[in-house]
Amino acid sequence: MASPTSTNPAHAHFESFLQAQLCQDVLSSFQELCGALGLEPGGGLPQYHKIKDQLNYWSAKSLWTKLDKRASQLVYQQGRACTNTKCLVVGAGPCGLRAAVELALLGARVVLVEKRTKFSRHNVLHLWPFTIHDLRALGAKKFYGRFCTGTLDHISIRQLQLLLLKVALLLGVEIHWGVTFTGLQPPPRKGSGWRAQLQPNPPAQLANYEFDVLISAAGGKFVPEGFKVREMRGKLAIGITVNFVNGRTVEETQVPEISGVARIYNQSFFQSLLKATGIDLENIVYYKDDTHYFVMTAKKQCLLRLGVLRQDWPETDRLLGNANVVPEALQRFARAAADFATHGKLGELEFAQDAHGQPDVSAFDFTSMMRAESSARVQEKHGARLLLGLVGDCLVEPFWPLGTGVARGFLAAFDAAWMVKRWAEGAECLEVLAERESLYQLLSQTSPENMHRNVAQYGLDPATRYPNLNLRAVTPNQVRDLYDVLAKEPVQRNSDKTDAGMPTTGSAGTQEELLRWCQEQTAGYPGVHVTDLSSSWADGLALCALVHRLQPGLLEPSELQELEALEATAWALKMAEHELGITPVVSAQAVVAGSDPLGLIAYLSHFHSAFKSTPHRPSPVSQASPGTSSAVLFLGKLQRTLQRSRAKENVEDAGGKKLRLEMEAETPSTEAPPEPEPGVPLTPPSQHHEAGAEDLCALCGEHLYVLERVYVNGHFFHRSCFRCHTCEATLWPGGYGQHPGDGHFYCLQHLPQPDHEEEGNDGGPESPELPTPSETSIPPGLSTPTASQEGAGPVPGPSQPSRRRIRLSSLERQRLASLNITPDSEMEPPPKPPRTCSALARQALESSFVGWGLPVQSPQVLVAMEKEEECPSSSEEEVEEEDVPLDSDVEALLTLAKTSGTMNNYPTWRRTLLRRVKEEQMKRFRKAQAIQRRLHEIEAALRELEAEGVKLELALRRQSSSPEEQKVLWVGQLLQLVQKKNSLVAEEAELMITVQELNLEEKQWQLDQELRGYMNREETLKTAADRQAEDQVLRKLVDVINQRDALIRLQEDRRLSELALGTGAQG
């Protein structure tokens, strides 16, 4: 920016203030500016108006225009909404500064204290669209010219703090550096106010400052006294951040960023990384800002193997302590990962320096995250009330892979400022607190997708940001405990602590209710008389009757009499698992022998909790019924399909072709008659299981309690033992395999591939073949007719090749429907339909090249819109892209924007496309990381449930002399734990279904990119090998589309079932 021609020294100081890139330079230049203008810093909004009046030259006017536009919003009441309110803000992080800016715009007197003396954090923050718009409206481009130029959607913490600091200073916020807030000093007498305890030696004016609002933004390690904090704990998660020097060379600018890659849906990338470097990661992100910033999640075993960690310790603080981390090995690790992720295009990577002059690379733990139970409180003493609010990390510690920290931090800052405004208006204290807590309930659920689309309308009023807002979700009566009168002794609430030994109301009747329900379900079956939950089930008939009641057609009741007890029980257990999603927790031998009554009760309780609301009628239970977990059932079928396909691969000839366009013709019931799974003999269970085998883990040989049991392939394991043999990661249904050679279990990333695998494979694990439509819709019985599949065509004869109907998603169907639409006026006869699946898929894909969902006249449209977007706005501001209706296939948009020559003629549209693609990629990454985090939290919760269950089971087994009433209570508590476990397992399966969707999306995108590379070549230049490879890729793509269609149908069936259930309930 050119310096003004005026000789006014204040102009030079203002330009220095705008350009300052160090915290001390900002403060000193602003002090000089105020001195030149005869002003005292920290004078509130009147100071801003005085600066604006005296600095009215062209370079400053553009900034005043933006700030005036923000301040003119009605909610601020021309800066008079909070004129009599005094605020203290603790912490000059982005959230603390943003809260201070809003309070200043309301007209409050704002004092901010910060213990640091400089901004040194290079780490980069992802910005949601509304945060970009919000910062632009505050003049971010004026302070930092590169702010979110082009497709950038991030900024370093240091730069964000600098620009917010400048805005806060201009708006009259009084800032004190090197001052640490240590606590509150209540008013000593009536008529005095609240003060802060500060260290080391605060100025007298600051030490005597009395305030009635405290906003804490001091980070997760400091939460003011009185606030309760809840820990959200997951599995051990080790993050690594690293910053490299950005030389801003031409080569560096051409290296693409990585918005986020997660192993949960792109295993091939991490498999290649592991093979090339030995580094095992869960995810990685790369942003290019002041530095080259990388952040990744590493696995502990990998860090130990590569010497980054000296020793394995159970305590996280000790594991990642300075004494246990080898700095040189950590630097090699980070450099190798960054070099691989960018294909070595960044050249020689040089570490940036941190605040201590050391290489800016660190390992941190985000296993547990803290969350305040409330966002605000009120304290009163001697008639002086103090409103306390939390923002930033001390309110909710963000999960960094989600990129939600600064966005939700800004939202919390707005909500806190709104609370202060309501407080200043004289609203009742409990009303203010109730509104704030109602907003706090929304915070953890917010995302760019579920907030108002028009970010330009966002303001301090929550209604401008949150759709379907309910400020009365929390009532004043519910927040009475957030109002403390310090003159009185705090009342101990009964709900603060719960006695773990006391059962909840009604638990004593659970066992009786279970028995009564079993009797109702098995009534009327010959030879079945259920009188208890132990011996009545020994002959297997009662269990078969229960399964038959819920899924008729599997076996005729008359045939039950012909089965032996062990055979009948084994059949019932297997059918319940395969058709109802009820996983065994007890073996057939234990049921027959009656040796595990607790296990049988826990098993039957799963039936009861899943189907107790199912109408008592002799019709089969729908797979998508809310009673049973369709996700558990689907993943069970998926895992068995995967095992069968791998077993088939192991016996195939090395040169056999495994790729095929049309799926192999199978009978509608691929599981009937039940085939032996790998490692599970077909012989009766008694020949390979001893009675009581469920009491011992098949891997470690240690005792297994009821809640610890995980059933896989006919064996029971500890959940903690059932892990990948290589990386020790927890194995989830549909995401693991058993190697036939060594018998160990592996996650799909580390599952050893057969030696005869085709060389064209990318080295990553193959995506598991999803169950065919027949598997997910028709329950396999002992004798299911093959022609009974709904919608199936005639059975092909010996000379007729078997065919399968192509399953296309809604997007492909839409494109197929528009194949013959052309802008030509001449009517041409429609082309003959393609005769082969290959031609059909090729034609559908070729049609998708035209416009990618844009009108056929897209060049004219682009010209018109380009002209509109090129209208002059400001000499310094980048034209902001408006939302335009685009095709939903964002990967296709990325290809179009990068490769199309037409797009190069319209840079604004190209930039818009690329930004949309980055947003969608980040959305998918956030979704994957949220799933992974929740899976880890579920794992931690299951461990806690298992520990409680072990205590109860030991009490039941050892305390034989205990009163019968006490035993009934303990059994009731155990059943409650079993129900909680089943609920968590069902949620886990639902998440794994979403993982499969993400996996297939990623695979389809990769295949689509590969196919387009072949299709863009001239046909005359293709070799025979090229055509063969293109055909193979096309076949794979159609197969992936079929698999995605199977998942879509699963979700649709479940939706229709729930809709029908709701309609029936209303009727």
PDB file of C-alpha atoms in Angstrom, residues 350-517:
ATOM      1  CA  GLU A 350      13.510 -26.040   6.892  1.00  0.00           C
ATOM      2  CA  PHE A 351      11.807 -25.862  10.272  1.00  0.00           C
ATOM      3  CA  ALA A 352      10.308 -22.568  11.393  1.00  0.00           C
ATOM      4  CA  GLN A 353      11.301 -21.379  14.852  1.00  0.00           C
ATOM      5  CA  ASP A 354       8.910 -21.365  17.803  1.00  0.00           C
ATOM      6  CA  ALA A 355       8.776 -18.799  20.612  1.00  0.00           C
ATOM      7  CA  HIS A 356      11.859 -20.367  22.233  1.00  0.00           C
ATOM      8  CA  GLY A 357      13.941 -20.412  19.061  1.00  0.00           C
ATOM      9  CA  GLN A 358      13.567 -24.168  18.631  1.00  0.00           C
ATOM     10  CA  PRO A 359      12.247 -26.079  15.592  1.00  0.00           C
ATOM     11  CA  ASP A 360       8.479 -25.633  15.582  1.00  0.00           C
ATOM     12  CA  VAL A 361       7.437 -29.269  15.846  1.00  0.00           C
ATOM     13  CA  SER A 362       5.605 -30.821  18.764  1.00  0.00           C
ATOM     14  CA  ALA A 363       3.592 -33.853  19.802  1.00  0.00           C
ATOM     15  CA  PHE A 364       0.460 -33.386  21.877  1.00  0.00           C
ATOM     16  CA  ASP A 365      -2.281 -35.485  23.364  1.00  0.00           C
ATOM     17  CA  PHE A 366      -5.943 -34.966  22.528  1.00  0.00           C
ATOM     18  CA  THR A 367      -7.229 -38.190  24.051  1.00  0.00           C
ATOM     19  CA  SER A 368      -9.503 -36.296  26.402  1.00  0.00           C
ATOM     20  CA  MET A 369     -11.224 -32.998  25.817  1.00  0.00           C
ATOM     21  CA  MET A 370     -12.778 -30.806  28.439  1.00  0.00           C
ATOM     22  CA  ARG A 371     -16.197 -29.240  28.193  1.00  0.00           C
ATOM     23  CA  ALA A 372     -17.769 -26.889  30.703  1.00  0.00           C
ATOM     24  CA  GLU A 373     -21.152 -28.068  31.957  1.00  0.00           C
ATOM     25  CA  SER A 374     -22.440 -24.495  31.864  1.00  0.00           C
ATOM     26  CA  SER A 375     -21.393 -21.441  29.869  1.00  0.00           C
ATOM     27  CA  ALA A 376     -22.276 -18.731  32.368  1.00  0.00           C
ATOM     28  CA  ARG A 377     -22.854 -18.049  36.057  1.00  0.00           C
ATOM     29  CA  VAL A 378     -23.851 -15.174  38.282  1.00  0.00           C
ATOM     30  CA  GLN A 379     -22.216 -14.457  41.621  1.00  0.00           C
ATOM     31  CA  GLU A 380     -23.531 -11.980  44.127  1.00  0.00           C
ATOM     32  CA  LYS A 381     -22.068 -10.588  47.339  1.00  0.00           C
ATOM     33  CA  HIS A 382     -23.053  -7.503  49.319  1.00  0.00           C
ATOM     34  CA  GLY A 383     -25.584  -6.709  46.606  1.00  0.00           C
ATOM     35  CA  ALA A 384     -22.951  -6.583  43.830  1.00  0.00           C
ATOM     36  CA  ARG A 385     -23.676  -8.987  41.002  1.00  0.00           C
ATOM     37  CA  LEU A 386     -21.050 -10.376  38.655  1.00  0.00           C
ATOM     38  CA  LEU A 387     -21.887 -12.065  35.351  1.00  0.00           C
ATOM     39  CA  LEU A 388     -19.306 -14.667  34.340  1.00  0.00           C
ATOM     40  CA  GLY A 389     -19.125 -16.137  30.834  1.00  0.00           C
ATOM     41  CA  LEU A 390     -16.844 -18.602  29.092  1.00  0.00           C
ATOM     42  CA  VAL A 391     -15.659 -18.538  25.490  1.00  0.00           C
ATOM     43  CA  GLY A 392     -12.987 -20.372  23.536  1.00  0.00           C
ATOM     44  CA  ASP A 393     -11.166 -23.438  24.778  1.00  0.00           C
ATOM     45  CA  CYS A 394     -12.212 -22.987  28.413  1.00  0.00           C
ATOM     46  CA  LEU A 395     -15.811 -23.439  27.264  1.00  0.00           C
ATOM     47  CA  VAL A 396     -15.259 -26.354  24.868  1.00  0.00           C
ATOM     48  CA  GLU A 397     -11.896 -27.750  23.850  1.00  0.00           C
ATOM     49  CA  PRO A 398     -12.183 -28.326  20.110  1.00  0.00           C
ATOM     50  CA  PHE A 399     -11.342 -31.574  18.368  1.00  0.00           C
ATOM     51  CA  TRP A 400      -8.727 -30.189  15.969  1.00  0.00           C
ATOM     52  CA  PRO A 401      -9.391 -32.476  12.950  1.00  0.00           C
ATOM     53  CA  LEU A 402     -12.902 -31.069  12.696  1.00  0.00           C
ATOM     54  CA  GLY A 403     -11.644 -27.526  12.072  1.00  0.00           C
ATOM     55  CA  THR A 404     -14.361 -26.157  14.358  1.00  0.00           C
ATOM     56  CA  GLY A 405     -12.282 -24.342  16.976  1.00  0.00           C
ATOM     57  CA  VAL A 406     -12.277 -20.745  15.744  1.00  0.00           C
ATOM     58  CA  ALA A 407     -15.745 -20.932  14.148  1.00  0.00           C
ATOM     59  CA  ARG A 408     -17.495 -22.196  17.260  1.00  0.00           C
ATOM     60  CA  GLY A 409     -15.260 -19.933  19.310  1.00  0.00           C
ATOM     61  CA  PHE A 410     -16.551 -16.913  17.402  1.00  0.00           C
ATOM     62  CA  LEU A 411     -20.135 -18.132  17.809  1.00  0.00           C
ATOM     63  CA  ALA A 412     -19.599 -18.451  21.548  1.00  0.00           C
ATOM     64  CA  ALA A 413     -18.127 -14.932  21.606  1.00  0.00           C
ATOM     65  CA  PHE A 414     -21.238 -13.586  19.853  1.00  0.00           C
ATOM     66  CA  ASP A 415     -23.508 -15.493  22.241  1.00  0.00           C
ATOM     67  CA  ALA A 416     -21.594 -14.183  25.258  1.00  0.00           C
ATOM     68  CA  ALA A 417     -21.845 -10.598  23.974  1.00  0.00           C
ATOM     69  CA  TRP A 418     -25.573 -11.087  23.389  1.00  0.00           C
ATOM     70  CA  MET A 419     -25.845 -12.281  26.995  1.00  0.00           C
ATOM     71  CA  VAL A 420     -24.084  -9.113  28.192  1.00  0.00           C
ATOM     72  CA  LYS A 421     -26.486  -6.993  26.144  1.00  0.00           C
ATOM     73  CA  ARG A 422     -29.484  -8.723  27.710  1.00  0.00           C
ATOM     74  CA  TRP A 423     -27.855  -8.261  31.114  1.00  0.00           C
ATOM     75  CA  ALA A 424     -27.375  -4.547  30.484  1.00  0.00           C
ATOM     76  CA  GLU A 425     -30.997  -4.184  29.382  1.00  0.00           C
ATOM     77  CA  GLY A 426     -32.085  -5.211  32.864  1.00  0.00           C
ATOM     78  CA  ALA A 427     -33.422  -8.683  32.081  1.00  0.00           C
ATOM     79  CA  GLU A 428     -33.876 -11.048  35.014  1.00  0.00           C
ATOM     80  CA  CYS A 429     -30.658 -12.894  35.909  1.00  0.00           C
ATOM     81  CA  LEU A 430     -32.206 -16.338  35.580  1.00  0.00           C
ATOM     82  CA  GLU A 431     -33.736 -15.381  32.227  1.00  0.00           C
ATOM     83  CA  VAL A 432     -30.320 -14.284  30.965  1.00  0.00           C
ATOM     84  CA  LEU A 433     -28.674 -17.494  32.157  1.00  0.00           C
ATOM     85  CA  ALA A 434     -31.451 -19.664  30.693  1.00  0.00           C
ATOM     86  CA  GLU A 435     -31.101 -18.013  27.282  1.00  0.00           C
ATOM     87  CA  ARG A 436     -27.333 -18.438  27.360  1.00  0.00           C
ATOM     88  CA  GLU A 437     -27.590 -22.125  28.223  1.00  0.00           C
ATOM     89  CA  SER A 438     -30.168 -22.632  25.471  1.00  0.00           C
ATOM     90  CA  LEU A 439     -27.645 -21.241  22.995  1.00  0.00           C
ATOM     91  CA  TYR A 440     -24.873 -23.351  24.514  1.00  0.00           C
ATOM     92  CA  GLN A 441     -26.853 -26.490  23.752  1.00  0.00           C
ATOM     93  CA  LEU A 442     -26.714 -25.590  20.061  1.00  0.00           C
ATOM     94  CA  LEU A 443     -22.981 -24.903  19.950  1.00  0.00           C
ATOM     95  CA  SER A 444     -21.667 -28.464  19.709  1.00  0.00           C
ATOM     96  CA  GLN A 445     -24.170 -29.248  16.948  1.00  0.00           C
ATOM     97  CA  THR A 446     -23.323 -26.336  14.679  1.00  0.00           C
ATOM     98  CA  SER A 447     -21.708 -26.842  11.315  1.00  0.00           C
ATOM     99  CA  PRO A 448     -21.646 -24.845   8.079  1.00  0.00           C
ATOM    100  CA  GLU A 449     -24.444 -27.078   6.802  1.00  0.00           C
ATOM    101  CA  ASN A 450     -26.984 -26.537   9.590  1.00  0.00           C
ATOM    102  CA  MET A 451     -26.624 -22.790  10.057  1.00  0.00           C
ATOM    103  CA  HIS A 452     -28.268 -20.028   8.027  1.00  0.00           C
ATOM    104  CA  ARG A 453     -26.948 -20.058   4.468  1.00  0.00           C
ATOM    105  CA  ASN A 454     -26.780 -16.295   4.087  1.00  0.00           C
ATOM    106  CA  VAL A 455     -23.628 -15.504   6.040  1.00  0.00           C
ATOM    107  CA  ALA A 456     -23.949 -11.816   5.170  1.00  0.00           C
ATOM    108  CA  GLN A 457     -26.890 -11.535   7.580  1.00  0.00           C
ATOM    109  CA  TYR A 458     -24.975 -12.920  10.579  1.00  0.00           C
ATOM    110  CA  GLY A 459     -24.880 -10.569  13.528  1.00  0.00           C
ATOM    111  CA  LEU A 460     -24.993 -10.474  17.298  1.00  0.00           C
ATOM    112  CA  ASP A 461     -28.628 -11.558  17.419  1.00  0.00           C
ATOM    113  CA  PRO A 462     -28.674 -15.392  17.612  1.00  0.00           C
ATOM    114  CA  ALA A 463     -31.704 -15.517  15.317  1.00  0.00           C
ATOM    115  CA  THR A 464     -29.513 -14.323  12.440  1.00  0.00           C
ATOM    116  CA  ARG A 465     -27.226 -17.322  12.842  1.00  0.00           C
ATOM    117  CA  TYR A 466     -29.204 -20.300  14.139  1.00  0.00           C
ATOM    118  CA  PRO A 467     -32.227 -21.657  12.270  1.00  0.00           C
ATOM    119  CA  ASN A 468     -35.049 -23.094  14.381  1.00  0.00           C
ATOM    120  CA  LEU A 469     -33.774 -21.203  17.413  1.00  0.00           C
ATOM    121  CA  ASN A 470     -35.479 -21.864  20.745  1.00  0.00           C
ATOM    122  CA  LEU A 471     -34.253 -19.517  23.458  1.00  0.00           C
ATOM    123  CA  ARG A 472     -36.532 -21.248  25.968  1.00  0.00           C
ATOM    124  CA  ALA A 473     -35.061 -24.720  25.576  1.00  0.00           C
ATOM    125  CA  VAL A 474     -33.660 -24.246  29.083  1.00  0.00           C
ATOM    126  CA  THR A 475     -36.013 -22.754  31.665  1.00  0.00           C
ATOM    127  CA  PRO A 476     -35.027 -20.310  34.415  1.00  0.00           C
ATOM    128  CA  ASN A 477     -35.871 -22.923  37.009  1.00  0.00           C
ATOM    129  CA  GLN A 478     -33.231 -25.244  35.540  1.00  0.00           C
ATOM    130  CA  VAL A 479     -30.423 -22.720  36.020  1.00  0.00           C
ATOM    131  CA  ARG A 480     -31.029 -21.736  39.630  1.00  0.00           C
ATOM    132  CA  ASP A 481     -27.848 -23.521  40.627  1.00  0.00           C
ATOM    133  CA  LEU A 482     -25.899 -21.125  38.364  1.00  0.00           C
ATOM    134  CA  TYR A 483     -26.814 -18.189  40.600  1.00  0.00           C
ATOM    135  CA  ASP A 484     -24.515 -18.065  43.638  1.00  0.00           C
ATOM    136  CA  VAL A 485     -25.090 -15.761  46.566  1.00  0.00           C
ATOM    137  CA  LEU A 486     -21.754 -15.959  48.362  1.00  0.00           C
ATOM    138  CA  ALA A 487     -23.150 -14.810  51.692  1.00  0.00           C
ATOM    139  CA  LYS A 488     -24.981 -18.133  51.948  1.00  0.00           C
ATOM    140  CA  GLU A 489     -23.584 -21.635  52.101  1.00  0.00           C
ATOM    141  CA  PRO A 490     -23.995 -23.396  48.762  1.00  0.00           C
ATOM    142  CA  VAL A 491     -26.677 -26.024  48.872  1.00  0.00           C
ATOM    143  CA  GLN A 492     -25.454 -29.522  47.997  1.00  0.00           C
ATOM    144  CA  ARG A 493     -27.681 -30.848  45.269  1.00  0.00           C
ATOM    145  CA  ASN A 494     -28.627 -34.492  45.330  1.00  0.00           C
ATOM    146  CA  SER A 495     -27.934 -34.796  41.611  1.00  0.00           C
ATOM    147  CA  ASP A 496     -24.314 -33.641  41.925  1.00  0.00           C
ATOM    148  CA  LYS A 497     -23.219 -37.117  42.837  1.00  0.00           C
ATOM    149  CA  THR A 498     -24.956 -40.385  42.231  1.00  0.00           C
ATOM    150  CA  ASP A 499     -24.364 -43.455  44.271  1.00  0.00           C
ATOM    151  CA  ALA A 500     -23.039 -46.057  41.870  1.00  0.00           C
ATOM    152  CA  GLY A 501     -24.187 -48.766  44.208  1.00  0.00           C
ATOM    153  CA  MET A 502     -27.843 -47.743  44.113  1.00  0.00           C
ATOM    154  CA  PRO A 503     -29.918 -49.106  41.284  1.00  0.00           C
ATOM    155  CA  THR A 504     -32.310 -46.911  39.381  1.00  0.00           C
ATOM    156  CA  THR A 505     -36.005 -47.191  40.036  1.00  0.00           C
ATOM    157  CA  GLY A 506     -37.634 -50.177  38.512  1.00  0.00           C
ATOM    158  CA  SER A 507     -34.488 -52.264  38.012  1.00  0.00           C
ATOM    159  CA  ALA A 508     -35.698 -54.932  40.422  1.00  0.00           C
ATOM    160  CA  GLY A 509     -38.535 -55.854  38.080  1.00  0.00           C
ATOM    161  CA  THR A 510     -36.398 -56.201  34.963  1.00  0.00           C
ATOM    162  CA  GLN A 511     -35.808 -59.931  35.359  1.00  0.00           C
ATOM    163  CA  GLU A 512     -39.489 -60.625  35.953  1.00  0.00           C
ATOM    164  CA  GLU A 513     -40.434 -58.502  32.961  1.00  0.00           C
ATOM    165  CA  LEU A 514     -37.943 -60.412  30.812  1.00  0.00           C
ATOM    166  CA  LEU A 515     -39.366 -63.770  31.881  1.00  0.00           C
ATOM    167  CA  ARG A 516     -42.939 -62.622  31.239  1.00  0.00           C
ATOM    168  CA  TRP A 517     -42.028 -61.383  27.750  1.00  0.00           C
TER     169      TRP A 517
END
